[in-house]
Short mmCIF file of C-alpha atoms and ligand atoms in Angstrom, two decimals:
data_model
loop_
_atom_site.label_atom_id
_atom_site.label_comp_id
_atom_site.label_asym_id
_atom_site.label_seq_id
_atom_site.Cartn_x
_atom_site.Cartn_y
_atom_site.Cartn_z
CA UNK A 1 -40.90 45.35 38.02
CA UNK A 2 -37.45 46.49 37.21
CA UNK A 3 -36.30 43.24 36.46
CA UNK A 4 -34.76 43.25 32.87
CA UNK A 5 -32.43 45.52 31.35
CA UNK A 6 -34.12 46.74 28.06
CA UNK A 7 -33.66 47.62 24.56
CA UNK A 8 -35.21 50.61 23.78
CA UNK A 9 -37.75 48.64 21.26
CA UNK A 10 -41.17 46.98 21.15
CA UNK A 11 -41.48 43.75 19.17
CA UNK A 12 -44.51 43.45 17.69
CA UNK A 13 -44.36 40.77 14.69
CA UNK A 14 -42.97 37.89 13.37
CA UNK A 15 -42.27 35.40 10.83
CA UNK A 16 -39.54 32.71 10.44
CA UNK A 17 -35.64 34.52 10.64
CA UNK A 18 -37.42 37.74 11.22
CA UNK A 19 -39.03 40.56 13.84
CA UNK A 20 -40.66 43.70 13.89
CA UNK A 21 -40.83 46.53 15.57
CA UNK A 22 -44.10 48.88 16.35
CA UNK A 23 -42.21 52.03 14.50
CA UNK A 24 -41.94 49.26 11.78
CA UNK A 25 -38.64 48.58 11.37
CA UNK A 26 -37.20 45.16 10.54
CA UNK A 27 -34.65 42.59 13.04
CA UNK A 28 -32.94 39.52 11.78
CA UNK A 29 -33.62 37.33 15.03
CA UNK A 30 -30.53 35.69 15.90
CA UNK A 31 -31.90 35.18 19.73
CA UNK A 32 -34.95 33.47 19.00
CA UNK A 33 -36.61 34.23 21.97
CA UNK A 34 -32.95 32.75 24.23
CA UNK A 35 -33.55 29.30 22.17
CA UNK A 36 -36.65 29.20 22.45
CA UNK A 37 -38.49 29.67 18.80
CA UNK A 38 -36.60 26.35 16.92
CA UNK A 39 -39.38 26.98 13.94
CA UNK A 40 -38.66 30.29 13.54
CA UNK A 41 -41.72 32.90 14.23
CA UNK A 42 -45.32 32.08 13.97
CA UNK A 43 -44.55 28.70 12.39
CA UNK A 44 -47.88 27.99 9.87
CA UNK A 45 -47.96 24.41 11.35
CA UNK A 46 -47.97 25.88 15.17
CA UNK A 47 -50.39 28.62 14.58
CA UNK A 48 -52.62 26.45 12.94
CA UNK A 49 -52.26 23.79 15.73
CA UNK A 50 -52.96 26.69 18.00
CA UNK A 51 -56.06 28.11 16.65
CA UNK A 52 -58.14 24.77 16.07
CA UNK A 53 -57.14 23.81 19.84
CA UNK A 54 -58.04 27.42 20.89
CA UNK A 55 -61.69 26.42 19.60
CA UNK A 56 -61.58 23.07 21.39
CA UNK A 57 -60.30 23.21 24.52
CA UNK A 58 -58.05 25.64 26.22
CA UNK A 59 -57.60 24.07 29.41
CA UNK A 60 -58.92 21.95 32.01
CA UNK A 61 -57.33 19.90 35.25
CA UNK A 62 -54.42 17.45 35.41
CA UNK A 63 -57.68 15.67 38.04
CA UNK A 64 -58.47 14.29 33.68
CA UNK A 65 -56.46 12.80 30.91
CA UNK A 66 -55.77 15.21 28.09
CA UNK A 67 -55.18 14.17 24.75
CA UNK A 68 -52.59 15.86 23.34
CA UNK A 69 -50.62 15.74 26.70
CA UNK A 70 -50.51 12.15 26.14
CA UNK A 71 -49.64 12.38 22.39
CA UNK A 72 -46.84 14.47 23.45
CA UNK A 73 -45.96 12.57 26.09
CA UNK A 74 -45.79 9.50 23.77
CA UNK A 75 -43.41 11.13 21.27
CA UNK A 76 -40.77 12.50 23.72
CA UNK A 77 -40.64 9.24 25.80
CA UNK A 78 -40.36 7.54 22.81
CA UNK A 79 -37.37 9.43 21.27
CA UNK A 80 -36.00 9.79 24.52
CA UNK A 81 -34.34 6.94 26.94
CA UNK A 82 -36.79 8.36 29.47
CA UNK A 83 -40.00 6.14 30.39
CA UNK A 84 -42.08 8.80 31.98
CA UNK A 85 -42.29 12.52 31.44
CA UNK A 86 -44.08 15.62 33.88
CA UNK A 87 -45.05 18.52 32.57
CA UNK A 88 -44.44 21.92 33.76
CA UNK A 89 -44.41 25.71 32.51
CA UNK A 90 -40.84 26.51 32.62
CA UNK A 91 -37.27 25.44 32.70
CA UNK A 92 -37.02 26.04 36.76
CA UNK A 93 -40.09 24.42 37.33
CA UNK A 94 -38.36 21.55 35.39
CA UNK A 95 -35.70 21.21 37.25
CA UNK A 96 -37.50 22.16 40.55
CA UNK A 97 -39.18 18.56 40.13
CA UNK A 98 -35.73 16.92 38.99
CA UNK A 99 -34.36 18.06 42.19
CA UNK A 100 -37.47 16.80 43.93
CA UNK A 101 -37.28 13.53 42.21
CA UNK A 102 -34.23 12.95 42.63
CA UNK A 103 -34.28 13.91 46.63
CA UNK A 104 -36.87 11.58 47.51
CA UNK A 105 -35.82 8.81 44.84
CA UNK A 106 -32.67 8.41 46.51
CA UNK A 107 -33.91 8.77 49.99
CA UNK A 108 -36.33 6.03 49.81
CA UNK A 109 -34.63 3.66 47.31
CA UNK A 110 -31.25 4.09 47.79
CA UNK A 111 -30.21 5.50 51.47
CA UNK A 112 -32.23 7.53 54.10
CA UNK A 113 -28.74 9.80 54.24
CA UNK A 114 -28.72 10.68 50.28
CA UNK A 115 -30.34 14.49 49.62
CA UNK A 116 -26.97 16.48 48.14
CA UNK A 117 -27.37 17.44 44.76
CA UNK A 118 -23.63 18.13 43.23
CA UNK A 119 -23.86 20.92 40.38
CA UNK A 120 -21.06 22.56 38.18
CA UNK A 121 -19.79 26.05 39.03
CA UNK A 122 -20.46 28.58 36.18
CA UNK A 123 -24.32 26.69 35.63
CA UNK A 124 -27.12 27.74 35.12
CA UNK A 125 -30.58 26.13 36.57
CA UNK A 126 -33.54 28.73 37.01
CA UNK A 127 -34.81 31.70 39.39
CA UNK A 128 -36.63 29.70 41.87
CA UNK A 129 -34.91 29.59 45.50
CA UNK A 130 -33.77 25.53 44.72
CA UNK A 131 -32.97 25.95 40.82
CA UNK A 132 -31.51 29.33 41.82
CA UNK A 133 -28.98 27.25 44.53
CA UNK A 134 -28.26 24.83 41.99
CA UNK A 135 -27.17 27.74 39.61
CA UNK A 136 -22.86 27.92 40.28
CA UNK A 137 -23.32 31.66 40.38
CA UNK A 138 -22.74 33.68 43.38
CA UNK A 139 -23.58 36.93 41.36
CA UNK A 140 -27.02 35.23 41.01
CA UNK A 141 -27.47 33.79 44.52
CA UNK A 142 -26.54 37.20 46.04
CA UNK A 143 -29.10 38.80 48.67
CA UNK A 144 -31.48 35.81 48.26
CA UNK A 145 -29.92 34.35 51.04
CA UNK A 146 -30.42 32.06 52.82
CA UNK A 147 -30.18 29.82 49.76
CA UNK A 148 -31.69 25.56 50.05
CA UNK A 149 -29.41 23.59 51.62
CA UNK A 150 -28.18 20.17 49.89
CA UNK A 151 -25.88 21.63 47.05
CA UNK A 152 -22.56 21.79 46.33
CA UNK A 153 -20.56 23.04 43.30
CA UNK A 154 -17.33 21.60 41.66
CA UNK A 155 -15.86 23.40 38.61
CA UNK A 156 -17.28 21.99 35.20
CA UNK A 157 -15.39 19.75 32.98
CA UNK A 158 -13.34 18.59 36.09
CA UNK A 159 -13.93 14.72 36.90
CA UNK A 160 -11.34 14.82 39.67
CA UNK A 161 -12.95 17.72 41.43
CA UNK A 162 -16.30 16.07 41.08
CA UNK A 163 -15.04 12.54 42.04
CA UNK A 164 -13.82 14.38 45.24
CA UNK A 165 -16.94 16.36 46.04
CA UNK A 166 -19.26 12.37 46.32
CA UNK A 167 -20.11 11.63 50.01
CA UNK A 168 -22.39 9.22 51.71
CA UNK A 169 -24.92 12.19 51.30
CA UNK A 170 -25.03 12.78 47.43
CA UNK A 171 -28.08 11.75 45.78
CA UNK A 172 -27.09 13.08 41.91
CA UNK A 173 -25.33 15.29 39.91
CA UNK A 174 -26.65 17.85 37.87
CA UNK A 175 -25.05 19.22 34.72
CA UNK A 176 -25.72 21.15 31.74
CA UNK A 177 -24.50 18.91 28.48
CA UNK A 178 -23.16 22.45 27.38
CA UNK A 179 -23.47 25.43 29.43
CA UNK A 180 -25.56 28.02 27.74
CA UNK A 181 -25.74 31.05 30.42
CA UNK A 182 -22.92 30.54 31.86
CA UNK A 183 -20.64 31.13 28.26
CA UNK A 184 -21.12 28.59 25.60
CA UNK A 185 -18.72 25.76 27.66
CA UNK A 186 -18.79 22.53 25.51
CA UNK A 187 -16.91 20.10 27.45
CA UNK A 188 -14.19 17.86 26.68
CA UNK A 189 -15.55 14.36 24.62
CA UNK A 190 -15.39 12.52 27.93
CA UNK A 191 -16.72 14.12 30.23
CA UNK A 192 -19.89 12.85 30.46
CA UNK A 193 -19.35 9.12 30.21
CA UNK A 194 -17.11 9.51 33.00
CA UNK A 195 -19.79 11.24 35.28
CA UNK A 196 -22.00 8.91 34.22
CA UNK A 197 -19.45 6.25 35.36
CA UNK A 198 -18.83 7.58 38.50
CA UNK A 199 -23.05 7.95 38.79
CA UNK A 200 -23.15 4.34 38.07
CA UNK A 201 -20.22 3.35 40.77
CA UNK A 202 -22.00 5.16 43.37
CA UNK A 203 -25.58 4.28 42.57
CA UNK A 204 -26.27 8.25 41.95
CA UNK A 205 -28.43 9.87 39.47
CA UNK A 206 -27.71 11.78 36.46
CA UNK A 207 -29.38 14.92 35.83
CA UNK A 208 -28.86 16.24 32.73
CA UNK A 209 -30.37 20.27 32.65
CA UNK A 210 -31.16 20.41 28.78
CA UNK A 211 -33.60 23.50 28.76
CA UNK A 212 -31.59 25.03 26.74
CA UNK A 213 -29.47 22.32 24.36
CA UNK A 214 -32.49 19.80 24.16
CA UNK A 215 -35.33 20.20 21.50
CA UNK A 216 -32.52 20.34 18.34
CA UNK A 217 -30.42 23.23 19.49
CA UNK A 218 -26.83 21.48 19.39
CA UNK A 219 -28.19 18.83 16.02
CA UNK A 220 -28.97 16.23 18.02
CA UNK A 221 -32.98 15.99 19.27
CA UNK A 222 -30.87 16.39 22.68
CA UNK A 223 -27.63 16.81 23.64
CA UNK A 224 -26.98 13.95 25.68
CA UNK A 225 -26.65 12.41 22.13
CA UNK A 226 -23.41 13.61 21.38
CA UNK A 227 -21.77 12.07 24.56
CA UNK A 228 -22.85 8.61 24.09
CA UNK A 229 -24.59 8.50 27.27
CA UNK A 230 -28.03 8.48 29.15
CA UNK A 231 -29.13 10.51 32.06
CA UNK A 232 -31.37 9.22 34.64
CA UNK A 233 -33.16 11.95 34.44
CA UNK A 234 -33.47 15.54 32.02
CA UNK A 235 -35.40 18.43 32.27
CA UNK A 236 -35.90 20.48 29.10
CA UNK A 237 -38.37 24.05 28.73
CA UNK A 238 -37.51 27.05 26.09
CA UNK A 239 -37.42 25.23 22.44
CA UNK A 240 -40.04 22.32 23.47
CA UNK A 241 -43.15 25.03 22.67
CA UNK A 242 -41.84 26.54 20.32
CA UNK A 243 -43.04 29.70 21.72
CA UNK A 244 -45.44 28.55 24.11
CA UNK A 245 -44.44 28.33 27.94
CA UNK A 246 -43.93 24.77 28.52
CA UNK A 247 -40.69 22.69 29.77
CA UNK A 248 -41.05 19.06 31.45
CA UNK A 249 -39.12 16.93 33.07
CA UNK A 250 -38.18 13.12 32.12
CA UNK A 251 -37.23 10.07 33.37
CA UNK A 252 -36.26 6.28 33.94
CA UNK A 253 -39.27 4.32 35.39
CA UNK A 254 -37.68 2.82 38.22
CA UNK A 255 -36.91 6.72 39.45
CA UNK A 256 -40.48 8.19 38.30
CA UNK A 257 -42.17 5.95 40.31
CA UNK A 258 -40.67 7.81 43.58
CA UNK A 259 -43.56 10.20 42.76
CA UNK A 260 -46.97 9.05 43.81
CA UNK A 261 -50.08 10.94 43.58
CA UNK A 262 -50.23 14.42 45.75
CA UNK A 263 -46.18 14.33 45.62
CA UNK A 264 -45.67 16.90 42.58
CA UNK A 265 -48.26 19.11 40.62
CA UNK A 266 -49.24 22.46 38.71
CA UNK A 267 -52.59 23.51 37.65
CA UNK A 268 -51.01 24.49 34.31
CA UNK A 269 -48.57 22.26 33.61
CA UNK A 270 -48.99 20.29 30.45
CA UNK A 271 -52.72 21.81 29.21
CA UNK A 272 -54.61 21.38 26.46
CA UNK A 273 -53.17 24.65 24.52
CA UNK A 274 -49.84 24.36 25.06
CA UNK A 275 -49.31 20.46 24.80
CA UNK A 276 -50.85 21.14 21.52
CA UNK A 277 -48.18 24.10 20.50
CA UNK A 278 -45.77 21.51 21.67
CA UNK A 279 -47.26 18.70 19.84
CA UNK A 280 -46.94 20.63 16.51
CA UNK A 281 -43.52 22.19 16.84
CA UNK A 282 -41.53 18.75 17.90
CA UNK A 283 -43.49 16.92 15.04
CA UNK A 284 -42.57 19.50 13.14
CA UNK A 285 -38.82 19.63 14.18
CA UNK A 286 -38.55 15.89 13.65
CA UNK A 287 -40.66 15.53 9.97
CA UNK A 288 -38.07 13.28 7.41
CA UNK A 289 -34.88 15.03 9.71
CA UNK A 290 -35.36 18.04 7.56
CA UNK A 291 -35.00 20.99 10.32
CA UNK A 292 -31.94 18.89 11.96
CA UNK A 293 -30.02 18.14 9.20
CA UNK A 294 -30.41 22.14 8.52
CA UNK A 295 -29.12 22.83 12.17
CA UNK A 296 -26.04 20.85 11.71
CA UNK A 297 -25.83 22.73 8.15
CA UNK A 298 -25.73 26.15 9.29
CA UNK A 299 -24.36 25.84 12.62
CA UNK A 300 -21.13 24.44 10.72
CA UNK A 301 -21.52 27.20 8.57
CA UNK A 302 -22.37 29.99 11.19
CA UNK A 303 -19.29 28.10 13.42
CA UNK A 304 -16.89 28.75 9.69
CA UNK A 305 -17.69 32.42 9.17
CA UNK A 306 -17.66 33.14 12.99
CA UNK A 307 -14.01 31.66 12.65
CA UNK A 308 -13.27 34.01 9.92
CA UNK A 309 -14.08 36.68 11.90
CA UNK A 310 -11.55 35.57 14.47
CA UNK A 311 -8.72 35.86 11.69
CA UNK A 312 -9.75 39.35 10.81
CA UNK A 313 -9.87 40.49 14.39
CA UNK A 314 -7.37 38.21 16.51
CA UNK A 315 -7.47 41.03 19.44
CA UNK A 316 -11.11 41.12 19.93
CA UNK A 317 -12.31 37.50 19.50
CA UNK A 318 -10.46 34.85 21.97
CA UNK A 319 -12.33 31.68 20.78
CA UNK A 320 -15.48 30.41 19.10
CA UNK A 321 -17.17 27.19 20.84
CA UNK A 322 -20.20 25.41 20.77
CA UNK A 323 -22.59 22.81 18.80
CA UNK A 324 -24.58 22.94 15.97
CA UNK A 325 -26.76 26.34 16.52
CA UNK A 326 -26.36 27.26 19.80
CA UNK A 327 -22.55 29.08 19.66
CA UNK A 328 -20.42 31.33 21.29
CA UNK A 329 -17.99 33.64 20.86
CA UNK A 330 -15.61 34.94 23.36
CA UNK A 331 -13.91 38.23 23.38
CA UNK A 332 -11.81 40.51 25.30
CA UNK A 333 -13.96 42.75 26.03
CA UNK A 334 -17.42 43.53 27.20
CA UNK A 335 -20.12 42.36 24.53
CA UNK A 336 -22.85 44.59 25.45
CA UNK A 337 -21.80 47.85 23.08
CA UNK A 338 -21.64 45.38 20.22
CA UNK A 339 -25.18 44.13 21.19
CA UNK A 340 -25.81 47.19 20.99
CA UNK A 341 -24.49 48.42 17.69
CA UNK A 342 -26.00 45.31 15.78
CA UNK A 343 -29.60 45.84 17.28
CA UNK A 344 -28.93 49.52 15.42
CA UNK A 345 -27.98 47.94 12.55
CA UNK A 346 -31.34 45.47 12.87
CA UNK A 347 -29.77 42.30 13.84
CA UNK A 348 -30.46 40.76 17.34
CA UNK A 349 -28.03 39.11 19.23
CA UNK A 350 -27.37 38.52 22.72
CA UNK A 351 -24.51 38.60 25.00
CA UNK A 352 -23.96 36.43 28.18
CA UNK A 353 -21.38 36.08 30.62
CA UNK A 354 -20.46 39.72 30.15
CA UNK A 355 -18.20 39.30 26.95
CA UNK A 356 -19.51 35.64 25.02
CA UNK A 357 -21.77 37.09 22.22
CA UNK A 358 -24.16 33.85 21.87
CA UNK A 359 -25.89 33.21 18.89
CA UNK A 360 -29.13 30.71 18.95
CA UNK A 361 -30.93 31.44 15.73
CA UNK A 362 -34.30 29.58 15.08
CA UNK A 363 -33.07 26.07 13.57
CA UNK A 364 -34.57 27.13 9.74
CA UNK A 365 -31.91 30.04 9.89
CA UNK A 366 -30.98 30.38 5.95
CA UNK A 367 -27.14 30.55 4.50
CA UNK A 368 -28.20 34.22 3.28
CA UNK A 369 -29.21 35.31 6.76
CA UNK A 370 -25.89 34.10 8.48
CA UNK A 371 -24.29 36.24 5.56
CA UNK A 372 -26.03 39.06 6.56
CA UNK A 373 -25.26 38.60 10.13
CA UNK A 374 -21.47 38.19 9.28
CA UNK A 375 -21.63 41.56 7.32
CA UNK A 376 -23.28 43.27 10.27
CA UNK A 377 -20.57 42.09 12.75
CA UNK A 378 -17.52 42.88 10.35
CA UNK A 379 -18.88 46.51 10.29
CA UNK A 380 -19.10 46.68 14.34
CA UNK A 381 -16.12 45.27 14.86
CA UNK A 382 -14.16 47.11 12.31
CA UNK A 383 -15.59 50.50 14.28
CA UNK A 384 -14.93 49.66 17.95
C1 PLP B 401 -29.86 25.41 31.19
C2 PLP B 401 -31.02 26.20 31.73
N1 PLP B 401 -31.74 25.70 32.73
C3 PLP B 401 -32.80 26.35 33.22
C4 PLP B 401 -33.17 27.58 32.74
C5 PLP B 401 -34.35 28.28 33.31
O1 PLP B 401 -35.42 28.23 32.44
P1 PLP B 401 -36.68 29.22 32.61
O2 PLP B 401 -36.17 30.59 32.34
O3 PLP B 401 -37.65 28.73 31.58
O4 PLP B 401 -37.17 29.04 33.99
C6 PLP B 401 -32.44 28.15 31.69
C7 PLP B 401 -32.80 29.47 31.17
O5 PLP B 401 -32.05 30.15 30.53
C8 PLP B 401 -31.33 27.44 31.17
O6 PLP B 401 -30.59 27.93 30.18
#
């Protein structure tokens, strides 16, 4: 269906920084799939990981234990504060069962009255009718009406607004750590340990969204990190596969066991294949700190030269924000022509919020590659 707006390309290969297209010509991936392929391309280890299980066992019901759904399970709980984990096929369907949890959590442990879920304007949560409410985004809401009821939006990086917005009705609050979609907003150093106060005062949970920061993206296994604080819950999808379709969603005992058998489900969620992708890639990610410690490395450099660029070309580029190697750039104009111009030139980036060019490289992205980048942009921006 007409559902994307696309470049006129087919991908057809790739390895590590790097794409290719069916007429064979070469792309310096600095989308990665929207922060989804941390390794890079067709990682050895994942491929590998891939093919043996691909001989073994591809998939079979969630009626069975699987093993490397509990390996994986065992590794994320255990370098997460979450106790329990469910796993899913996508970011939505993440937070589909956050929202879920967190309805009938609250309504049987806290207060029959609890079911409003408090989100940030300017978020983004999914496609699905309820992730698609919880997005802050009319322009995405629009003609899917009528949207779920139990939300209610308060603008991001605002604790008054949110302290205002808590009734006897709210269950939790759901946030992005950073918010990806919505235009690379970091928020200010405080922010989060004063929702998470305010969640603690009024006994409601913390939902931290981090399908797109989790999994390494902002040099920190996940976001939440950064802030000094713990969510009661988190959902994260995209990098988790590392190419495979898988997201899950995480949390505290005493809220996972609102969820009793028949409550929640998939038929694919969490299979043999793609708990084994998953397996590989965050055991991968998190061998001797190597790929983090890189993140941090060249997001601080990508974050330099993207400031450089700002010197040379104060009129275009209003600020440059973000964490370790998921960063934006804002500019006062509409990003799409320069999108454009560097997928010409053989260099993919992407562009949200109509003019925040947002750069989320695979996490192995080399100093020579964010040089090449750099070049690429100077020569755009020096023609438009
Ligand atoms: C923060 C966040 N949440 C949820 C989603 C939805 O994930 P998916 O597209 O896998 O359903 C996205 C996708 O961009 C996202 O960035």
């Amino acid at each position: 269906m007409n559902t994307y707006n696309r470049f006129p390309i087919v991908l057809r290969k790739g390895r590590g920084m790097k794409v290719w297209s069916a007429d064979g010509k070469e792309y310096l991936d600095f989308v990665g799939g929207v922060a989804v392929n941390i390794l890079g391309h067709c990682h050895p280890k994942v491929v590998v990981a891939i093919q043996k299980q691909a001989q073994r066992l591809l998939h079979v019901s969630n009626y069975y234990y699987i093993e490397p759904q509990i390996k994986l399970a065992k590794l994320l709980v255990t370098r997460s504060f979450a106790d329990k984990i469910f796993f899913c096929n996508s970011g939505a369907e993440a937070n589909e069962a956050a929202i879920k949890l967190a309805r009938k959590y609250s309504k049987e442990q806290v207060s029959p009255e609890r079911f409003e879920i408090i989100t940030a304007k300017n978020s983004f949560h999914g496609r699905t009718l309820a992730t698609l409410t919880a997005t802050g985004q009319e322009k995405f809401q629009k003609g899917f009406e009528p949207l779920v009821p139990g939300f209610k939006y308060v603008p991001f990086n605002d604790i008054d607004s949110l302290s205002k917005a808590i009734t006897k009705e709210t269950c939790a609050i759901m946030l992005e750590p950073i918010q990806g979609e919505g235009g690379v907003k970091v928020p200010d150093p405080n922010y989060l340990k004063e929702v998470r106060e305010i969640c603690n005062e009024h006994n409601i949970l913390l939902i931290l969204d981090e399908v797109q920061t989790g999994m390494g993206r902002t040099g920190k296994l996940f976001a939440y990190e950064h802030f000094g604080i713990v969510p009661d819950i988190m959902t994260i999808a995209k990098g988790l596969g590392g190419g495979v379709p898988i997201g899950a969603m995480l949390a505290l005992d005493k809220v996972a066991s609102a969820f009793q058998p028949g409550n929640h489900a998939t038929t694919f969620g969490g299979n043999p294949l793609v708990c084994t992708a998953a397996l590989a890639t965050v055991e991968t990610l998190l061998e001797d700190g190597f790929i983090l410690d890189q993140c941090n490395r060249m997001g601080n450099y990508l974050r330099e030269r993207l400031e450089q660029l700002k010197e040379e070309f104060q009129s275009l580029i209003i600020e440059i924000r973000g964490k370790g190697l998921l960063l934006g750039m804002e500019l006062t104009r509409d990003g799409d022509p320069i999108v454009k111009a560097c997928l010409e030139k053989g260099v993919l980036i992407n562009c949200t919020a109509g003019n925040v060019l947002r750069f989320m490289p695979p996490l192995i992205v080399q100093q020579r590659d964010i040089d090449r980048l750099i070049d690429i942009l100077e020569e755009v921006f020096a023609r438009i």
